Amino acid sequence: MKGDAFLAFKVVGIRNLRDFIISLQAVTKMFESFPEAYKLLECDDDGNYVGIDQVWDMEQISPQRLRGVIHLAYNGIREIRFYSTLTLLEWYEPVGLEACQSLLDSQLLDEGPALFPHRLWGEDCAYEELAFRVVRPIDDWEIQKPLIRRFLSPEIYGKHAFLEGSFTRMLTPRKERPHTLHFQTLADDILSAMQAALDSKELEYPVFQASLCLRPLVAMGKVDHEGLEWFFNLPPQQPDPRFEAVSAAQFLPDGGKTLYERWEKYPDPEVQEWVRMFRNHH
């Protein structure tokens, strides 16, 4: 998984990490029970096992493999449909957006065991793994926009784990990345997602999940100094929303200068480290 939210975390849940490893091992064993999926999602063109990560990184995708993965994305069992859709999105294939829409419509993600347990906290981040890949520049905004809005809806963002920040951070508009300027039109949806997380009775870490919306909202002018101060003044916790407040301050009009000057005097050495880290980013 991508993102830097966990630079701030010191506690690793060994049990959750073990569960994560067991889950990944189970995926491979499951694919071995389905020869076609195993060949397309786990093996190179010579039939040698390389793992799904290496398949995602292939520079050349044969037409036969592409057709096969598309078929699996629509017709495989729950786990195979999920990982086949991830694979299409990893390859930046526009058909992956349609497969993702179909998978959400099927509601299969809500059934059965965790598909992508978080490496530290153990929550199933299957929705976030899809959403993160949907946001990337696949050059089909007409399909991407409603899909992104769907992931930001209270029905998804207020009920399912988004803990890495890989999805919401990528919604931050940046002039040097023209494709991100589209995201300005999603400001109200991101605000709604943040509120849904704060109001949630189903999320394990609702305040932290809400804080993951801060970067794009600050960059869009929807959250100001006062909003960041609210998150920063929360008690220390794991995962820690204060980290997200510090990281988002760099997108204020003054680059966070006013807040960073105050926060660097905070008695917690870890907070001081965060301030130095993000002040230097700006």
PDB file of C-alpha atoms in Angstrom:
ATOM      1  CA  MET A   1       0.000   0.000   0.000  1.00  0.00           C
ATOM      2  CA  LYS A   2       1.085   3.539  -0.697  1.00  0.00           C
ATOM      3  CA  GLY A   3       1.258   6.658   1.483  1.00  0.00           C
ATOM      4  CA  ASP A   4       3.297   8.096   4.353  1.00  0.00           C
ATOM      5  CA  ALA A   5       0.742   8.378   7.162  1.00  0.00           C
ATOM      6  CA  PHE A   6       2.480   5.722   9.192  1.00  0.00           C
ATOM      7  CA  LEU A   7       5.839   7.502   9.393  1.00  0.00           C
ATOM      8  CA  ALA A   8       4.374   8.819  12.626  1.00  0.00           C
ATOM      9  CA  PHE A   9       3.376   5.496  14.104  1.00  0.00           C
ATOM     10  CA  LYS A  10       5.610   3.616  16.509  1.00  0.00           C
ATOM     11  CA  VAL A  11       3.371   0.724  17.549  1.00  0.00           C
ATOM     12  CA  VAL A  12       3.014  -2.208  15.179  1.00  0.00           C
ATOM     13  CA  GLY A  13       0.308  -4.730  15.999  1.00  0.00           C
ATOM     14  CA  ILE A  14       2.107  -8.061  15.615  1.00  0.00           C
ATOM     15  CA  ARG A  15      -1.114 -10.019  15.611  1.00  0.00           C
ATOM     16  CA  ASN A  16      -2.559  -7.829  12.841  1.00  0.00           C
ATOM     17  CA  LEU A  17       0.675  -8.062  10.875  1.00  0.00           C
ATOM     18  CA  ARG A  18       0.578 -11.844  11.178  1.00  0.00           C
ATOM     19  CA  ASP A  19      -3.039 -11.834   9.993  1.00  0.00           C
ATOM     20  CA  PHE A  20      -2.016  -9.700   7.018  1.00  0.00           C
ATOM     21  CA  ILE A  21       0.746 -12.121   6.003  1.00  0.00           C
ATOM     22  CA  ILE A  22      -1.567 -15.111   6.413  1.00  0.00           C
ATOM     23  CA  SER A  23      -4.150 -13.352   4.254  1.00  0.00           C
ATOM     24  CA  LEU A  24      -1.643 -12.737   1.451  1.00  0.00           C
ATOM     25  CA  GLN A  25      -0.510 -16.351   1.619  1.00  0.00           C
ATOM     26  CA  ALA A  26      -4.134 -17.459   1.418  1.00  0.00           C
ATOM     27  CA  VAL A  27      -4.627 -15.425  -1.756  1.00  0.00           C
ATOM     28  CA  THR A  28      -1.831 -17.292  -3.492  1.00  0.00           C
ATOM     29  CA  LYS A  29      -3.131 -20.665  -2.283  1.00  0.00           C
ATOM     30  CA  MET A  30      -6.611 -19.735  -3.436  1.00  0.00           C
ATOM     31  CA  PHE A  31      -5.355 -18.796  -6.897  1.00  0.00           C
ATOM     32  CA  GLU A  32      -3.560 -22.135  -7.111  1.00  0.00           C
ATOM     33  CA  SER A  33      -6.969 -23.770  -6.795  1.00  0.00           C
ATOM     34  CA  PHE A  34      -8.112 -21.854  -9.885  1.00  0.00           C
ATOM     35  CA  PRO A  35      -5.506 -22.550 -12.606  1.00  0.00           C
ATOM     36  CA  GLU A  36      -6.652 -19.816 -14.985  1.00  0.00           C
ATOM     37  CA  ALA A  37      -6.576 -17.131 -12.288  1.00  0.00           C
ATOM     38  CA  TYR A  38      -3.241 -18.420 -10.997  1.00  0.00           C
ATOM     39  CA  LYS A  39      -1.713 -18.247 -14.481  1.00  0.00           C
ATOM     40  CA  LEU A  40      -3.042 -14.768 -15.256  1.00  0.00           C
ATOM     41  CA  LEU A  41      -2.598 -13.095 -11.868  1.00  0.00           C
ATOM     42  CA  GLU A  42       0.458 -14.818 -10.397  1.00  0.00           C
ATOM     43  CA  CYS A  43       2.669 -16.060 -13.260  1.00  0.00           C
ATOM     44  CA  ASP A  44       4.804 -14.543 -15.988  1.00  0.00           C
ATOM     45  CA  ASP A  45       4.295 -15.267 -19.672  1.00  0.00           C
ATOM     46  CA  ASP A  46       6.384 -18.442 -19.359  1.00  0.00           C
ATOM     47  CA  GLY A  47       4.127 -19.826 -16.633  1.00  0.00           C
ATOM     48  CA  ASN A  48       6.619 -19.225 -13.818  1.00  0.00           C
ATOM     49  CA  TYR A  49       5.285 -17.989 -10.482  1.00  0.00           C
ATOM     50  CA  VAL A  50       6.315 -14.349  -9.880  1.00  0.00           C
ATOM     51  CA  GLY A  51       3.527 -13.058  -7.609  1.00  0.00           C
ATOM     52  CA  ILE A  52       0.795 -10.559  -8.269  1.00  0.00           C
ATOM     53  CA  ASP A  53       3.038  -7.547  -7.593  1.00  0.00           C
ATOM     54  CA  GLN A  54       5.311  -8.551 -10.455  1.00  0.00           C
ATOM     55  CA  VAL A  55       2.317  -9.104 -12.713  1.00  0.00           C
ATOM     56  CA  TRP A  56       1.156  -5.579 -11.889  1.00  0.00           C
ATOM     57  CA  ASP A  57       4.594  -4.247 -12.878  1.00  0.00           C
ATOM     58  CA  MET A  58       4.702  -5.950 -16.285  1.00  0.00           C
ATOM     59  CA  GLU A  59       5.735  -3.502 -19.007  1.00  0.00           C
ATOM     60  CA  GLN A  60       4.003  -5.416 -21.785  1.00  0.00           C
ATOM     61  CA  ILE A  61       0.601  -7.006 -21.284  1.00  0.00           C
ATOM     62  CA  SER A  62      -0.295  -9.581 -23.900  1.00  0.00           C
ATOM     63  CA  PRO A  63      -3.777  -9.335 -25.453  1.00  0.00           C
ATOM     64  CA  GLN A  64      -4.489 -12.870 -24.221  1.00  0.00           C
ATOM     65  CA  ARG A  65      -3.648 -11.969 -20.612  1.00  0.00           C
ATOM     66  CA  LEU A  66      -5.684  -8.760 -20.786  1.00  0.00           C
ATOM     67  CA  ARG A  67      -8.741 -10.548 -22.160  1.00  0.00           C
ATOM     68  CA  GLY A  68      -8.391 -13.242 -19.503  1.00  0.00           C
ATOM     69  CA  VAL A  69      -8.136 -10.795 -16.602  1.00  0.00           C
ATOM     70  CA  ILE A  70     -11.127  -8.827 -17.906  1.00  0.00           C
ATOM     71  CA  HIS A  71     -13.126 -12.046 -17.970  1.00  0.00           C
ATOM     72  CA  LEU A  72     -12.091 -12.870 -14.399  1.00  0.00           C
ATOM     73  CA  ALA A  73     -12.978  -9.363 -13.205  1.00  0.00           C
ATOM     74  CA  TYR A  74     -16.580  -9.945 -14.214  1.00  0.00           C
ATOM     75  CA  ASN A  75     -16.972 -13.691 -13.764  1.00  0.00           C
ATOM     76  CA  GLY A  76     -14.631 -14.955 -11.050  1.00  0.00           C
ATOM     77  CA  ILE A  77     -15.466 -15.638  -7.426  1.00  0.00           C
ATOM     78  CA  ARG A  78     -15.376 -12.722  -4.982  1.00  0.00           C
ATOM     79  CA  GLU A  79     -11.629 -12.769  -4.292  1.00  0.00           C
ATOM     80  CA  ILE A  80     -10.684 -13.264  -7.926  1.00  0.00           C
ATOM     81  CA  ARG A  81     -12.986 -10.487  -9.109  1.00  0.00           C
ATOM     82  CA  PHE A  82     -11.429  -8.119  -6.572  1.00  0.00           C
ATOM     83  CA  TYR A  83      -7.803  -8.870  -7.449  1.00  0.00           C
ATOM     84  CA  SER A  84      -8.533  -8.968 -11.180  1.00  0.00           C
ATOM     85  CA  THR A  85     -10.099  -5.503 -10.941  1.00  0.00           C
ATOM     86  CA  LEU A  86      -7.095  -4.244  -8.975  1.00  0.00           C
ATOM     87  CA  THR A  87      -4.860  -5.680 -11.703  1.00  0.00           C
ATOM     88  CA  LEU A  88      -6.702  -3.881 -14.512  1.00  0.00           C
ATOM     89  CA  LEU A  89      -6.481  -0.625 -12.584  1.00  0.00           C
ATOM     90  CA  GLU A  90      -2.773  -1.217 -11.900  1.00  0.00           C
ATOM     91  CA  TRP A  91      -2.308  -1.507 -15.651  1.00  0.00           C
ATOM     92  CA  TYR A  92      -4.168   1.817 -16.111  1.00  0.00           C
ATOM     93  CA  GLU A  93      -6.734   0.059 -18.281  1.00  0.00           C
ATOM     94  CA  PRO A  94      -9.963   2.123 -18.641  1.00  0.00           C
ATOM     95  CA  VAL A  95     -11.957  -1.116 -18.556  1.00  0.00           C
ATOM     96  CA  GLY A  96     -10.773  -1.416 -14.954  1.00  0.00           C
ATOM     97  CA  LEU A  97     -13.023   1.524 -14.069  1.00  0.00           C
ATOM     98  CA  GLU A  98     -16.035  -0.289 -15.494  1.00  0.00           C
ATOM     99  CA  ALA A  99     -15.040  -3.492 -13.701  1.00  0.00           C
ATOM    100  CA  CYS A 100     -14.749  -1.536 -10.461  1.00  0.00           C
ATOM    101  CA  GLN A 101     -18.221  -0.092 -10.958  1.00  0.00           C
ATOM    102  CA  SER A 102     -19.577  -3.588 -11.571  1.00  0.00           C
ATOM    103  CA  LEU A 103     -17.854  -4.910  -8.447  1.00  0.00           C
ATOM    104  CA  LEU A 104     -19.343  -2.141  -6.301  1.00  0.00           C
ATOM    105  CA  ASP A 105     -22.781  -2.799  -7.778  1.00  0.00           C
ATOM    106  CA  SER A 106     -22.479  -6.482  -6.882  1.00  0.00           C
ATOM    107  CA  GLN A 107     -21.885  -5.639  -3.179  1.00  0.00           C
ATOM    108  CA  LEU A 108     -19.521  -8.608  -3.033  1.00  0.00           C
ATOM    109  CA  LEU A 109     -16.977  -6.566  -1.083  1.00  0.00           C
ATOM    110  CA  ASP A 110     -19.341  -6.602   1.879  1.00  0.00           C
ATOM    111  CA  GLU A 111     -19.517 -10.382   2.000  1.00  0.00           C
ATOM    112  CA  GLY A 112     -16.974 -12.833   3.377  1.00  0.00           C
ATOM    113  CA  PRO A 113     -13.557 -12.404   5.033  1.00  0.00           C
ATOM    114  CA  ALA A 114     -11.220  -9.426   4.649  1.00  0.00           C
ATOM    115  CA  LEU A 115      -9.837  -9.021   1.137  1.00  0.00           C
ATOM    116  CA  PHE A 116      -7.038  -6.567   1.990  1.00  0.00           C
ATOM    117  CA  PRO A 117      -6.412  -6.292   5.773  1.00  0.00           C
ATOM    118  CA  HIS A 118      -4.373  -3.257   6.743  1.00  0.00           C
ATOM    119  CA  ARG A 119      -0.742  -4.073   7.510  1.00  0.00           C
ATOM    120  CA  LEU A 120      -0.848  -2.481  10.981  1.00  0.00           C
ATOM    121  CA  TRP A 121      -4.429  -2.228  12.143  1.00  0.00           C
ATOM    122  CA  GLY A 122      -6.041  -5.277  10.561  1.00  0.00           C
ATOM    123  CA  GLU A 123      -9.110  -3.489   9.185  1.00  0.00           C
ATOM    124  CA  ASP A 124     -10.208  -4.543   5.694  1.00  0.00           C
ATOM    125  CA  CYS A 125      -9.110  -1.751   3.331  1.00  0.00           C
ATOM    126  CA  ALA A 126     -10.455  -3.333   0.139  1.00  0.00           C
ATOM    127  CA  TYR A 127     -12.491  -0.249  -0.728  1.00  0.00           C
ATOM    128  CA  GLU A 128      -9.475   2.011  -0.270  1.00  0.00           C
ATOM    129  CA  GLU A 129      -7.285  -0.184  -2.463  1.00  0.00           C
ATOM    130  CA  LEU A 130      -9.788   0.169  -5.297  1.00  0.00           C
ATOM    131  CA  ALA A 131     -10.386   3.878  -4.702  1.00  0.00           C
ATOM    132  CA  PHE A 132      -6.687   4.705  -4.694  1.00  0.00           C
ATOM    133  CA  ARG A 133      -6.272   3.171  -8.134  1.00  0.00           C
ATOM    134  CA  VAL A 134      -9.424   4.774  -9.514  1.00  0.00           C
ATOM    135  CA  VAL A 135      -8.029   8.238  -8.739  1.00  0.00           C
ATOM    136  CA  ARG A 136      -4.888   7.767 -10.828  1.00  0.00           C
ATOM    137  CA  PRO A 137      -4.690   9.353 -14.308  1.00  0.00           C
ATOM    138  CA  ILE A 138      -6.511   6.769 -16.411  1.00  0.00           C
ATOM    139  CA  ASP A 139      -7.800   9.535 -18.734  1.00  0.00           C
ATOM    140  CA  ASP A 140     -11.504   8.792 -18.492  1.00  0.00           C
ATOM    141  CA  TRP A 141     -12.820  11.504 -16.190  1.00  0.00           C
ATOM    142  CA  GLU A 142     -16.440  10.910 -17.155  1.00  0.00           C
ATOM    143  CA  ILE A 143     -16.241   7.447 -15.574  1.00  0.00           C
ATOM    144  CA  GLN A 144     -13.743   8.357 -12.858  1.00  0.00           C
ATOM    145  CA  LYS A 145     -15.720  11.227 -11.345  1.00  0.00           C
ATOM    146  CA  PRO A 146     -18.895   9.312 -10.413  1.00  0.00           C
ATOM    147  CA  LEU A 147     -16.760   6.424  -9.143  1.00  0.00           C
ATOM    148  CA  ILE A 148     -14.678   8.735  -6.935  1.00  0.00           C
ATOM    149  CA  ARG A 149     -17.848  10.370  -5.641  1.00  0.00           C
ATOM    150  CA  ARG A 150     -19.208   6.931  -4.837  1.00  0.00           C
ATOM    151  CA  PHE A 151     -16.150   6.083  -2.752  1.00  0.00           C
ATOM    152  CA  LEU A 152     -16.544   9.407  -0.932  1.00  0.00           C
ATOM    153  CA  SER A 153     -20.215   8.774  -0.185  1.00  0.00           C
ATOM    154  CA  PRO A 154     -21.342   8.221   3.430  1.00  0.00           C
ATOM    155  CA  GLU A 155     -22.422   4.709   2.395  1.00  0.00           C
ATOM    156  CA  ILE A 156     -18.795   3.810   1.710  1.00  0.00           C
ATOM    157  CA  TYR A 157     -16.469   6.319   3.388  1.00  0.00           C
ATOM    158  CA  GLY A 158     -18.604   6.401   6.522  1.00  0.00           C
ATOM    159  CA  LYS A 159     -18.791   2.616   6.855  1.00  0.00           C
ATOM    160  CA  HIS A 160     -15.598   1.059   5.476  1.00  0.00           C
ATOM    161  CA  ALA A 161     -11.954   1.437   6.464  1.00  0.00           C
ATOM    162  CA  PHE A 162      -9.750   3.962   4.680  1.00  0.00           C
ATOM    163  CA  LEU A 163      -6.623   4.027   6.817  1.00  0.00           C
ATOM    164  CA  GLU A 164      -3.631   4.488   4.541  1.00  0.00           C
ATOM    165  CA  GLY A 165      -4.649   7.854   3.096  1.00  0.00           C
ATOM    166  CA  SER A 166      -3.566   6.775  -0.380  1.00  0.00           C
ATOM    167  CA  PHE A 167      -6.992   7.642  -1.811  1.00  0.00           C
ATOM    168  CA  THR A 168      -7.832  10.949  -0.172  1.00  0.00           C
ATOM    169  CA  ARG A 169      -4.335  12.422  -0.428  1.00  0.00           C
ATOM    170  CA  MET A 170      -4.318  11.892  -4.163  1.00  0.00           C
ATOM    171  CA  LEU A 171      -7.361  14.156  -4.388  1.00  0.00           C
ATOM    172  CA  THR A 172      -5.158  17.124  -3.462  1.00  0.00           C
ATOM    173  CA  PRO A 173      -5.066  19.443  -6.504  1.00  0.00           C
ATOM    174  CA  ARG A 174      -1.573  20.450  -7.629  1.00  0.00           C
ATOM    175  CA  LYS A 175      -0.730  22.787 -10.485  1.00  0.00           C
ATOM    176  CA  GLU A 176       2.222  20.642 -11.521  1.00  0.00           C
ATOM    177  CA  ARG A 177      -0.157  17.700 -12.005  1.00  0.00           C
ATOM    178  CA  PRO A 178      -2.850  18.926 -14.412  1.00  0.00           C
ATOM    179  CA  HIS A 179      -5.038  15.837 -14.045  1.00  0.00           C
ATOM    180  CA  THR A 180      -5.536  16.651 -10.339  1.00  0.00           C
ATOM    181  CA  LEU A 181      -7.198  19.997 -11.086  1.00  0.00           C
ATOM    182  CA  HIS A 182     -10.411  18.083 -11.803  1.00  0.00           C
ATOM    183  CA  PHE A 183     -10.568  17.249  -8.123  1.00  0.00           C
ATOM    184  CA  GLN A 184     -11.556  20.828  -7.209  1.00  0.00           C
ATOM    185  CA  THR A 185     -15.084  19.870  -8.281  1.00  0.00           C
ATOM    186  CA  LEU A 186     -15.151  17.212  -5.542  1.00  0.00           C
ATOM    187  CA  ALA A 187     -14.666  19.570  -2.583  1.00  0.00           C
ATOM    188  CA  ASP A 188     -18.212  19.160  -1.258  1.00  0.00           C
ATOM    189  CA  ASP A 189     -17.986  15.388  -1.624  1.00  0.00           C
ATOM    190  CA  ILE A 190     -14.755  15.300   0.390  1.00  0.00           C
ATOM    191  CA  LEU A 191     -16.326  17.483   3.074  1.00  0.00           C
ATOM    192  CA  SER A 192     -19.261  15.102   3.196  1.00  0.00           C
ATOM    193  CA  ALA A 193     -16.903  12.127   3.494  1.00  0.00           C
ATOM    194  CA  MET A 194     -15.054  13.744   6.395  1.00  0.00           C
ATOM    195  CA  GLN A 195     -18.310  14.433   8.216  1.00  0.00           C
ATOM    196  CA  ALA A 196     -19.568  10.904   7.543  1.00  0.00           C
ATOM    197  CA  ALA A 197     -16.418   9.491   9.126  1.00  0.00           C
ATOM    198  CA  LEU A 198     -16.753  11.757  12.178  1.00  0.00           C
ATOM    199  CA  ASP A 199     -20.387  10.732  12.613  1.00  0.00           C
ATOM    200  CA  SER A 200     -19.782   7.027  12.016  1.00  0.00           C
ATOM    201  CA  LYS A 201     -20.700   4.430  14.593  1.00  0.00           C
ATOM    202  CA  GLU A 202     -19.259   1.636  12.450  1.00  0.00           C
ATOM    203  CA  LEU A 203     -15.653   2.702  11.859  1.00  0.00           C
ATOM    204  CA  GLU A 204     -12.910   1.559  14.196  1.00  0.00           C
ATOM    205  CA  TYR A 205     -10.950   4.825  13.783  1.00  0.00           C
ATOM    206  CA  PRO A 206     -13.523   7.457  12.734  1.00  0.00           C
ATOM    207  CA  VAL A 207     -11.611  10.604  13.708  1.00  0.00           C
ATOM    208  CA  PHE A 208      -8.415   9.445  12.058  1.00  0.00           C
ATOM    209  CA  GLN A 209     -10.312   8.503   8.889  1.00  0.00           C
ATOM    210  CA  ALA A 210     -11.878  11.969   8.882  1.00  0.00           C
ATOM    211  CA  SER A 211      -8.438  13.561   9.269  1.00  0.00           C
ATOM    212  CA  LEU A 212      -7.277  11.862   6.062  1.00  0.00           C
ATOM    213  CA  CYS A 213      -9.512  14.321   4.190  1.00  0.00           C
ATOM    214  CA  LEU A 214      -7.596  17.340   5.503  1.00  0.00           C
ATOM    215  CA  ARG A 215      -4.900  17.662   2.839  1.00  0.00           C
ATOM    216  CA  PRO A 216      -7.225  18.078  -0.162  1.00  0.00           C
ATOM    217  CA  LEU A 217      -9.688  20.192   1.811  1.00  0.00           C
ATOM    218  CA  VAL A 218      -6.986  22.606   2.983  1.00  0.00           C
ATOM    219  CA  ALA A 219      -5.584  22.824  -0.545  1.00  0.00           C
ATOM    220  CA  MET A 220      -9.103  23.607  -1.813  1.00  0.00           C
ATOM    221  CA  GLY A 221      -9.634  26.302   0.817  1.00  0.00           C
ATOM    222  CA  LYS A 222     -12.403  24.349   2.587  1.00  0.00           C
ATOM    223  CA  VAL A 223     -10.544  23.885   5.889  1.00  0.00           C
ATOM    224  CA  ASP A 224      -8.585  26.706   7.519  1.00  0.00           C
ATOM    225  CA  HIS A 225      -6.287  27.227  10.505  1.00  0.00           C
ATOM    226  CA  GLU A 226      -9.163  26.742  12.938  1.00  0.00           C
ATOM    227  CA  GLY A 227     -10.136  23.377  11.461  1.00  0.00           C
ATOM    228  CA  LEU A 228      -6.549  22.130  11.628  1.00  0.00           C
ATOM    229  CA  GLU A 229      -6.237  23.322  15.213  1.00  0.00           C
ATOM    230  CA  TRP A 230      -9.291  21.240  16.164  1.00  0.00           C
ATOM    231  CA  PHE A 231      -7.606  18.049  14.958  1.00  0.00           C
ATOM    232  CA  PHE A 232      -4.204  19.045  16.348  1.00  0.00           C
ATOM    233  CA  ASN A 233      -5.634  19.599  19.824  1.00  0.00           C
ATOM    234  CA  LEU A 234      -7.019  16.069  20.048  1.00  0.00           C
ATOM    235  CA  PRO A 235      -5.396  13.736  22.612  1.00  0.00           C
ATOM    236  CA  PRO A 236      -2.528  11.553  21.304  1.00  0.00           C
ATOM    237  CA  GLN A 237      -3.841   8.289  19.871  1.00  0.00           C
ATOM    238  CA  GLN A 238      -2.964   5.549  17.417  1.00  0.00           C
ATOM    239  CA  PRO A 239      -3.439   6.091  14.563  1.00  0.00           C
ATOM    240  CA  ASP A 240      -2.960   9.807  15.233  1.00  0.00           C
ATOM    241  CA  PRO A 241      -5.109  12.500  13.522  1.00  0.00           C
ATOM    242  CA  ARG A 242      -2.654  15.168  14.725  1.00  0.00           C
ATOM    243  CA  PHE A 243      -0.142  13.900  12.184  1.00  0.00           C
ATOM    244  CA  GLU A 244      -2.618  14.593   9.387  1.00  0.00           C
ATOM    245  CA  ALA A 245      -3.266  18.100  10.694  1.00  0.00           C
ATOM    246  CA  VAL A 246       0.451  18.862  10.685  1.00  0.00           C
ATOM    247  CA  SER A 247       0.891  17.422   7.204  1.00  0.00           C
ATOM    248  CA  ALA A 248      -2.085  19.377   5.820  1.00  0.00           C
ATOM    249  CA  ALA A 249      -0.895  22.740   7.146  1.00  0.00           C
ATOM    250  CA  GLN A 250       1.646  22.985   4.316  1.00  0.00           C
ATOM    251  CA  PHE A 251      -1.273  23.605   1.925  1.00  0.00           C
ATOM    252  CA  LEU A 252      -2.468  26.749   3.722  1.00  0.00           C
ATOM    253  CA  PRO A 253      -1.952  30.029   1.828  1.00  0.00           C
ATOM    254  CA  ASP A 254       1.000  30.885   4.069  1.00  0.00           C
ATOM    255  CA  GLY A 255       2.468  27.409   3.721  1.00  0.00           C
ATOM    256  CA  GLY A 256       1.543  26.688   7.339  1.00  0.00           C
ATOM    257  CA  LYS A 257       4.090  29.211   8.621  1.00  0.00           C
ATOM    258  CA  THR A 258       1.885  30.553  11.433  1.00  0.00           C
ATOM    259  CA  LEU A 259       0.844  27.140  12.709  1.00  0.00           C
ATOM    260  CA  TYR A 260       4.276  25.583  12.330  1.00  0.00           C
ATOM    261  CA  GLU A 261       5.883  28.376  14.360  1.00  0.00           C
ATOM    262  CA  ARG A 262       3.452  27.628  17.183  1.00  0.00           C
ATOM    263  CA  TRP A 263       3.464  23.866  16.875  1.00  0.00           C
ATOM    264  CA  GLU A 264       7.254  23.546  16.834  1.00  0.00           C
ATOM    265  CA  LYS A 265       7.183  24.669  20.473  1.00  0.00           C
ATOM    266  CA  TYR A 266       4.872  21.812  21.395  1.00  0.00           C
ATOM    267  CA  PRO A 267       6.530  19.721  24.163  1.00  0.00           C
ATOM    268  CA  ASP A 268       6.097  16.382  22.355  1.00  0.00           C
ATOM    269  CA  PRO A 269       9.348  15.549  20.435  1.00  0.00           C
ATOM    270  CA  GLU A 270       7.367  13.473  17.941  1.00  0.00           C
ATOM    271  CA  VAL A 271       5.184  16.448  17.034  1.00  0.00           C
ATOM    272  CA  GLN A 272       8.289  18.598  16.665  1.00  0.00           C
ATOM    273  CA  GLU A 273       9.649  16.002  14.237  1.00  0.00           C
ATOM    274  CA  TRP A 274       6.452  16.131  12.180  1.00  0.00           C
ATOM    275  CA  VAL A 275       6.638  19.931  12.007  1.00  0.00           C
ATOM    276  CA  ARG A 276      10.231  19.845  10.759  1.00  0.00           C
ATOM    277  CA  MET A 277       9.332  17.189   8.203  1.00  0.00           C
ATOM    278  CA  PHE A 278       6.443  19.059   6.604  1.00  0.00           C
ATOM    279  CA  ARG A 279       7.774  22.583   6.985  1.00  0.00           C
ATOM    280  CA  ASN A 280      10.707  21.453   4.824  1.00  0.00           C
ATOM    281  CA  HIS A 281       8.307  19.995   2.235  1.00  0.00           C
ATOM    282  CA  HIS A 282       6.855  23.374   1.429  1.00  0.00           C
TER     283      HIS A 282
END
